[in-house]
Amino acid sequence: MRSLKRETLVALVTAVVISGIWLATTRLIQKPGSVVLAQNSSSAIPRRADGKPDFSGIWQANNGANWDLLTHSPRPMVGQPGVYSDVPVLAAPVVALGAIGWVPPDLGVVEGDEIPYQPWAAKRKQENLANWLDRDPEIGCFKPGVPRAMYMPYKFQIIQGTMKVLMVFEYAGAERTIHLDQVAPYPVDAYMGHAVGHWEGDTLVTDVSSFTSETWLDRSGDFHSDALHVVERYTPITRDAFRYEATIEDKNVFTRPWKISMPIYRRLEPNAQLMEFRCQEMAEETLLGHLRKNQLVKQWEGRTMRMEVTRKVPPGNAVYERHFSGNPPTRQ
């Protein structure tokens, strides 16, 4: 009798353990394309009193999109032909950086891994890439624009209210507001655009327009005109990640709308916070050093090389230009 009770107890415990394993396994299995796991259930997503997801927090992308939106292999930040014409090496401006001077490889974030440029714009993009160090607005600490601000290698903070969603970016102190109520359009174009949002279930959808043409989409020369129109979608995946999607349209530059998509992650340090990054001051010598009567930066000497710096003074009014745009002229 005692043996029978012991066998019954063992069988019962075994059944409970197997049931627990089966339940855990089935909850972790997801259908193709699904982003909902057991620990990612809707109950785990922070919500406001009105039931909408709460995106408040400090976030950061973790990918190579700011280097290049498309899939890319390692390449020099600034290169020149090496011993073999098809094998580049680091060019003089960055040669002292060694391995740090190379763009890290990564998969792309563009749907179909293709940006549908018009023929003239595809040539301009390659020209921008070849002249990246002269043209990228990020180097001069200009506001990054949208969507680029979302995947730069810097933290940003979301402060979510009932009718406004404020985003503050570490880079250049940039900020933007998503208006969930009715507001008048901006009277002028803006680096960060004008964003109006609404909810589609748990997804925050924004319509962003009124852009200046003076921003790029990455460090690879991908650009737009002031006809840029961006529709963003913010969808929570878990408590600590959301899916960011942006559909990009510009009739002056692209042949059709195209889309990027990526996860963005919460910074989980207990003391996570934005730090001051006053890059305007950091870029001052780069942008305006040629205007000094007495040159300040003349050379750098390391263990195996000495690099000489000679300033060029552009002719005419170009001497005062802080930024040479690789973008097309603004629409008339």
Tab-separated table of C-alpha atoms in Angstrom:
chain	number	residue	atom	x	y	z
A	1	MET	CA	0.000	0.000	0.000
A	2	ARG	CA	2.864	2.345	0.957
A	3	SER	CA	4.569	1.511	-2.356
A	4	LEU	CA	1.413	2.355	-4.272
A	5	LYS	CA	1.136	5.732	-2.521
A	6	ARG	CA	4.791	6.488	-3.259
A	7	GLU	CA	4.352	5.580	-6.943
A	8	THR	CA	1.213	7.704	-7.145
A	9	LEU	CA	3.027	10.676	-5.573
A	10	VAL	CA	5.967	10.299	-7.961
A	11	ALA	CA	3.624	10.121	-10.945
A	12	LEU	CA	1.765	13.228	-9.776
A	13	VAL	CA	4.978	15.239	-9.293
A	14	THR	CA	6.264	14.077	-12.692
A	15	ALA	CA	3.021	15.140	-14.347
A	16	VAL	CA	3.220	18.577	-12.747
A	17	VAL	CA	6.844	19.045	-13.846
A	18	ILE	CA	6.103	17.915	-17.418
A	19	SER	CA	3.054	20.184	-17.572
A	20	GLY	CA	5.157	23.121	-16.394
A	21	ILE	CA	7.829	22.443	-19.024
A	22	TRP	CA	5.191	22.055	-21.747
A	23	LEU	CA	3.482	25.312	-20.727
A	24	ALA	CA	6.759	27.232	-20.659
A	25	THR	CA	7.785	25.806	-24.029
A	26	THR	CA	4.501	26.550	-25.765
A	27	ARG	CA	4.497	30.105	-24.423
A	28	LEU	CA	7.990	30.690	-25.789
A	29	ILE	CA	7.196	29.351	-29.259
A	30	GLN	CA	6.121	32.107	-31.590
A	31	LYS	CA	4.725	32.119	-35.068
A	32	PRO	CA	6.909	33.524	-37.866
A	33	GLY	CA	6.817	37.300	-37.791
A	34	SER	CA	5.459	37.453	-34.247
A	35	VAL	CA	7.258	39.616	-31.706
A	36	VAL	CA	5.219	38.559	-28.671
A	37	LEU	CA	6.929	36.177	-26.241
A	38	ALA	CA	5.700	34.934	-22.875
A	39	GLN	CA	7.639	37.520	-20.929
A	40	ASN	CA	6.640	40.118	-23.531
A	41	SER	CA	2.903	39.885	-22.938
A	42	SER	CA	0.880	43.085	-23.025
A	43	SER	CA	0.660	43.040	-19.239
A	44	ALA	CA	4.449	43.545	-19.103
A	45	ILE	CA	4.295	46.725	-21.218
A	46	PRO	CA	4.140	49.911	-19.108
A	47	ARG	CA	0.846	51.696	-19.648
A	48	ARG	CA	-0.575	55.069	-18.793
A	49	ALA	CA	-3.855	55.619	-16.952
A	50	ASP	CA	-5.681	55.763	-20.302
A	51	GLY	CA	-4.377	52.290	-21.234
A	52	LYS	CA	-1.957	53.490	-23.914
A	53	PRO	CA	1.634	52.185	-23.868
A	54	ASP	CA	4.010	54.443	-21.967
A	55	PHE	CA	7.229	55.000	-23.933
A	56	SER	CA	8.742	57.235	-21.243
A	57	GLY	CA	12.363	56.419	-20.517
A	58	ILE	CA	15.876	56.607	-21.915
A	59	TRP	CA	16.473	54.671	-25.132
A	60	GLN	CA	19.206	53.926	-27.654
A	61	ALA	CA	19.472	52.089	-30.964
A	62	ASN	CA	22.047	49.302	-31.224
A	63	ASN	CA	22.937	48.944	-34.900
A	64	GLY	CA	25.096	50.417	-37.663
A	65	ALA	CA	22.327	52.383	-39.370
A	66	ASN	CA	23.917	55.752	-38.696
A	67	TRP	CA	26.976	54.584	-40.629
A	68	ASP	CA	24.925	53.145	-43.483
A	69	LEU	CA	21.232	52.280	-43.752
A	70	LEU	CA	22.060	49.471	-46.177
A	71	THR	CA	23.947	46.238	-45.545
A	72	HIS	CA	27.651	47.091	-45.679
A	73	SER	CA	31.073	45.492	-45.339
A	74	PRO	CA	33.987	47.102	-43.472
A	75	ARG	CA	35.374	50.162	-45.275
A	76	PRO	CA	37.643	53.064	-44.366
A	77	MET	CA	35.925	56.120	-42.928
A	78	VAL	CA	38.019	58.024	-45.451
A	79	GLY	CA	39.898	55.869	-47.935
A	80	GLN	CA	42.269	55.932	-50.854
A	81	PRO	CA	43.578	53.203	-53.209
A	82	GLY	CA	46.225	50.993	-51.653
A	83	VAL	CA	48.835	48.780	-53.314
A	84	TYR	CA	45.991	47.328	-55.338
A	85	SER	CA	43.515	49.808	-56.791
A	86	ASP	CA	40.479	47.820	-55.603
A	87	VAL	CA	41.775	47.396	-52.027
A	88	PRO	CA	41.420	50.715	-50.137
A	89	VAL	CA	43.480	51.874	-47.192
A	90	LEU	CA	42.902	54.665	-44.712
A	91	ALA	CA	43.524	58.108	-46.200
A	92	ALA	CA	45.580	60.826	-44.523
A	93	PRO	CA	42.808	62.425	-42.386
A	94	VAL	CA	42.214	59.191	-40.437
A	95	VAL	CA	45.267	56.996	-41.063
A	96	ALA	CA	46.443	57.339	-37.450
A	97	LEU	CA	43.201	55.731	-36.262
A	98	GLY	CA	44.130	52.285	-37.585
A	99	ALA	CA	41.369	49.738	-36.965
A	100	ILE	CA	39.215	52.416	-35.316
A	101	GLY	CA	39.161	54.308	-38.629
A	102	TRP	CA	37.082	51.630	-40.339
A	103	VAL	CA	33.309	51.566	-40.613
A	104	PRO	CA	32.072	48.421	-38.810
A	105	PRO	CA	30.022	45.999	-40.932
A	106	ASP	CA	26.335	45.460	-40.279
A	107	LEU	CA	23.098	44.306	-41.827
A	108	GLY	CA	20.873	46.976	-43.306
A	109	VAL	CA	17.607	48.299	-41.900
A	110	VAL	CA	15.970	49.160	-45.250
A	111	GLU	CA	13.154	46.939	-46.454
A	112	GLY	CA	14.500	45.125	-49.533
A	113	ASP	CA	17.984	46.546	-48.789
A	114	GLU	CA	17.619	49.153	-51.534
A	115	ILE	CA	17.033	52.913	-51.488
A	116	PRO	CA	15.072	53.821	-54.662
A	117	TYR	CA	16.959	56.911	-55.803
A	118	GLN	CA	16.155	58.708	-59.002
A	119	PRO	CA	19.134	58.344	-61.419
A	120	TRP	CA	20.544	61.844	-60.788
A	121	ALA	CA	20.152	61.360	-57.014
A	122	ALA	CA	21.988	58.021	-57.048
A	123	LYS	CA	25.000	59.834	-58.542
A	124	ARG	CA	24.723	62.597	-55.928
A	125	LYS	CA	24.642	60.006	-53.145
A	126	GLN	CA	27.934	58.489	-54.385
A	127	GLU	CA	29.445	61.958	-54.634
A	128	ASN	CA	28.348	62.686	-51.073
A	129	LEU	CA	29.900	59.430	-49.871
A	130	ALA	CA	33.217	60.255	-51.548
A	131	ASN	CA	33.160	63.689	-49.868
A	132	TRP	CA	31.659	62.530	-46.562
A	133	LEU	CA	34.171	64.298	-44.332
A	134	ASP	CA	33.383	67.647	-45.985
A	135	ARG	CA	29.626	67.298	-46.233
A	136	ASP	CA	27.994	65.246	-43.474
A	137	PRO	CA	26.003	67.697	-41.300
A	138	GLU	CA	26.654	65.497	-38.250
A	139	ILE	CA	30.337	66.460	-38.341
A	140	GLY	CA	29.370	70.122	-37.955
A	141	CYS	CA	26.939	69.389	-35.092
A	142	PHE	CA	23.847	70.353	-37.071
A	143	LYS	CA	20.525	68.990	-35.817
A	144	PRO	CA	20.218	65.413	-37.112
A	145	GLY	CA	16.662	65.467	-38.450
A	146	VAL	CA	14.158	62.604	-38.635
A	147	PRO	CA	14.505	59.682	-38.844
A	148	ARG	CA	18.290	59.912	-38.310
A	149	ALA	CA	18.001	61.175	-34.728
A	150	MET	CA	16.390	57.876	-33.743
A	151	TYR	CA	19.353	55.633	-34.617
A	152	MET	CA	22.397	57.788	-33.936
A	153	PRO	CA	24.850	56.225	-31.427
A	154	TYR	CA	23.615	58.469	-28.620
A	155	LYS	CA	20.935	58.142	-25.947
A	156	PHE	CA	17.615	59.943	-26.153
A	157	GLN	CA	14.789	60.397	-23.686
A	158	ILE	CA	11.044	60.172	-24.238
A	159	ILE	CA	8.753	62.120	-21.911
A	160	GLN	CA	5.169	61.145	-22.674
A	161	GLY	CA	2.145	63.204	-21.745
A	162	THR	CA	-1.516	62.936	-22.670
A	163	MET	CA	-1.407	65.294	-25.652
A	164	LYS	CA	2.348	65.725	-26.246
A	165	VAL	CA	5.303	63.368	-26.544
A	166	LEU	CA	8.640	65.116	-26.043
A	167	MET	CA	11.899	63.586	-27.274
A	168	VAL	CA	15.236	64.983	-26.107
A	169	PHE	CA	18.437	63.793	-27.793
A	170	GLU	CA	21.908	63.717	-26.289
A	171	TYR	CA	23.510	64.675	-29.606
A	172	ALA	CA	23.563	68.464	-30.042
A	173	GLY	CA	20.784	68.885	-27.464
A	174	ALA	CA	18.264	68.281	-30.246
A	175	GLU	CA	14.602	67.839	-29.359
A	176	ARG	CA	11.265	67.280	-31.016
A	177	THR	CA	7.607	67.228	-29.988
A	178	ILE	CA	4.962	64.843	-31.298
A	179	HIS	CA	1.603	66.589	-31.077
A	180	LEU	CA	-1.351	64.306	-30.307
A	181	ASP	CA	-3.739	67.258	-30.451
A	182	GLN	CA	-4.575	69.699	-33.204
A	183	VAL	CA	-1.880	72.332	-33.744
A	184	ALA	CA	-1.114	74.804	-36.491
A	185	PRO	CA	1.635	73.865	-38.981
A	186	TYR	CA	5.072	75.352	-38.411
A	187	PRO	CA	5.518	78.694	-40.233
A	188	VAL	CA	8.963	77.633	-41.526
A	189	ASP	CA	10.834	74.422	-42.288
A	190	ALA	CA	12.709	72.816	-39.402
A	191	TYR	CA	15.625	70.436	-38.960
A	192	MET	CA	13.516	68.072	-36.831
A	193	GLY	CA	10.316	68.553	-38.816
A	194	HIS	CA	6.750	69.015	-37.581
A	195	ALA	CA	5.198	65.844	-36.118
A	196	VAL	CA	1.507	65.098	-35.539
A	197	GLY	CA	0.628	61.750	-33.982
A	198	HIS	CA	-2.282	59.411	-33.286
A	199	TRP	CA	-2.792	55.926	-31.863
A	200	GLU	CA	-3.582	52.781	-33.828
A	201	GLY	CA	-4.123	50.262	-31.056
A	202	ASP	CA	-0.822	50.039	-29.166
A	203	THR	CA	1.127	51.703	-31.990
A	204	LEU	CA	1.951	55.399	-31.931
A	205	VAL	CA	1.846	56.689	-35.517
A	206	THR	CA	3.356	60.048	-36.425
A	207	ASP	CA	3.231	62.114	-39.603
A	208	VAL	CA	6.314	64.324	-39.931
A	209	SER	CA	6.738	67.107	-42.510
A	210	SER	CA	8.036	70.694	-42.933
A	211	PHE	CA	11.688	69.628	-43.143
A	212	THR	CA	14.694	71.629	-44.176
A	213	SER	CA	16.876	69.915	-46.794
A	214	GLU	CA	20.012	70.378	-44.667
A	215	THR	CA	20.089	66.932	-43.015
A	216	TRP	CA	21.304	63.507	-44.101
A	217	LEU	CA	19.972	60.045	-43.338
A	218	ASP	CA	23.339	58.465	-42.420
A	219	ARG	CA	27.122	58.891	-42.773
A	220	SER	CA	27.078	57.338	-46.253
A	221	GLY	CA	25.737	60.344	-48.108
A	222	ASP	CA	22.077	59.291	-48.180
A	223	PHE	CA	20.100	62.512	-48.465
A	224	HIS	CA	16.721	64.080	-49.167
A	225	SER	CA	15.194	67.390	-50.227
A	226	ASP	CA	12.842	69.689	-48.325
A	227	ALA	CA	9.961	67.683	-49.796
A	228	LEU	CA	10.748	64.903	-47.301
A	229	HIS	CA	7.732	63.279	-45.659
A	230	VAL	CA	8.156	60.637	-42.929
A	231	VAL	CA	5.525	58.406	-41.312
A	232	GLU	CA	6.809	56.755	-38.123
A	233	ARG	CA	5.397	53.831	-36.153
A	234	TYR	CA	6.359	53.092	-32.540
A	235	THR	CA	5.176	49.648	-31.403
A	236	PRO	CA	6.097	48.176	-27.994
A	237	ILE	CA	7.778	44.754	-28.112
A	238	THR	CA	8.559	44.348	-24.416
A	239	ARG	CA	8.876	46.588	-21.410
A	240	ASP	CA	12.411	47.419	-22.541
A	241	ALA	CA	12.205	47.503	-26.364
A	242	PHE	CA	10.006	48.933	-29.088
A	243	ARG	CA	9.865	48.481	-32.834
A	244	TYR	CA	10.649	51.663	-34.769
A	245	GLU	CA	9.504	51.921	-38.380
A	246	ALA	CA	9.741	54.900	-40.704
A	247	THR	CA	8.315	55.170	-44.217
A	248	ILE	CA	10.258	57.780	-46.180
A	249	GLU	CA	8.863	59.667	-49.150
A	250	ASP	CA	10.444	62.446	-51.220
A	251	LYS	CA	9.179	62.967	-54.761
A	252	ASN	CA	12.218	65.122	-55.603
A	253	VAL	CA	14.778	62.431	-54.769
A	254	PHE	CA	13.215	58.933	-54.669
A	255	THR	CA	11.138	56.994	-57.188
A	256	ARG	CA	8.797	55.587	-54.515
A	257	PRO	CA	8.321	55.515	-50.740
A	258	TRP	CA	10.605	53.136	-48.828
A	259	LYS	CA	10.802	51.867	-45.274
A	260	ILE	CA	13.293	51.272	-42.478
A	261	SER	CA	12.674	49.140	-39.395
A	262	MET	CA	14.657	48.335	-36.233
A	263	PRO	CA	14.282	47.625	-32.519
A	264	ILE	CA	15.271	50.346	-30.054
A	265	TYR	CA	16.214	49.427	-26.501
A	266	ARG	CA	15.764	50.941	-23.071
A	267	ARG	CA	18.933	51.828	-21.163
A	268	LEU	CA	18.673	49.710	-18.025
A	269	GLU	CA	21.343	51.252	-15.807
A	270	PRO	CA	19.703	52.352	-12.536
A	271	ASN	CA	21.200	55.818	-12.988
A	272	ALA	CA	20.623	56.102	-16.767
A	273	GLN	CA	20.452	59.731	-17.837
A	274	LEU	CA	21.286	62.021	-20.719
A	275	MET	CA	24.697	63.640	-20.491
A	276	GLU	CA	25.622	67.012	-21.938
A	277	PHE	CA	27.186	66.769	-25.407
A	278	ARG	CA	27.792	70.345	-26.547
A	279	CYS	CA	29.169	69.385	-29.938
A	280	GLN	CA	28.788	72.920	-31.319
A	281	GLU	CA	31.914	73.853	-29.382
A	282	MET	CA	33.636	70.619	-30.433
A	283	ALA	CA	33.115	71.381	-34.122
A	284	GLU	CA	34.144	75.028	-33.973
A	285	GLU	CA	37.783	74.544	-34.975
A	286	THR	CA	36.812	72.103	-37.734
A	287	LEU	CA	34.305	74.475	-39.281
A	288	LEU	CA	35.874	77.869	-38.639
A	289	GLY	CA	39.577	77.264	-38.042
A	290	HIS	CA	40.449	78.501	-41.529
A	291	LEU	CA	39.282	81.984	-40.491
A	292	ARG	CA	41.986	82.365	-37.825
A	293	LYS	CA	44.706	84.882	-38.605
A	294	ASN	CA	47.206	82.592	-36.918
A	295	GLN	CA	46.562	78.932	-37.554
A	296	LEU	CA	45.945	77.005	-34.334
A	297	VAL	CA	46.056	73.352	-35.447
A	298	LYS	CA	49.243	72.799	-37.460
A	299	GLN	CA	50.476	69.257	-36.957
A	300	TRP	CA	50.198	66.058	-34.970
A	301	GLU	CA	53.108	63.775	-34.287
A	302	GLY	CA	52.887	60.167	-33.175
A	303	ARG	CA	55.354	57.320	-32.786
A	304	THR	CA	55.511	56.443	-36.479
A	305	MET	CA	54.099	59.478	-38.290
A	306	ARG	CA	53.824	63.234	-38.362
A	307	MET	CA	50.690	64.754	-39.876
A	308	GLU	CA	50.770	68.306	-41.170
A	309	VAL	CA	47.602	70.388	-41.359
A	310	THR	CA	47.364	73.182	-43.906
A	311	ARG	CA	44.217	75.263	-43.996
A	312	LYS	CA	42.565	76.218	-47.305
A	313	VAL	CA	40.622	79.453	-47.618
A	314	PRO	CA	37.697	79.055	-50.058
A	315	PRO	CA	37.217	81.901	-52.526
A	316	GLY	CA	34.561	84.574	-52.248
A	317	ASN	CA	31.679	84.245	-49.816
A	318	ALA	CA	32.324	80.515	-49.518
A	319	VAL	CA	34.912	81.358	-46.876
A	320	TYR	CA	32.057	82.028	-44.444
A	321	GLU	CA	29.974	78.926	-45.188
A	322	ARG	CA	29.777	76.617	-42.197
A	323	HIS	CA	28.398	73.736	-44.215
A	324	PHE	CA	28.600	72.677	-47.847
A	325	SER	CA	25.365	70.878	-48.592
A	326	GLY	CA	25.415	67.789	-50.753
A	327	ASN	CA	21.645	68.020	-51.059
A	328	PRO	CA	19.707	69.485	-53.982
A	329	PRO	CA	18.536	73.110	-53.911
A	330	THR	CA	15.325	73.810	-52.042
A	331	ARG	CA	12.132	73.762	-54.047
A	332	GLN	CA	10.973	77.036	-55.501
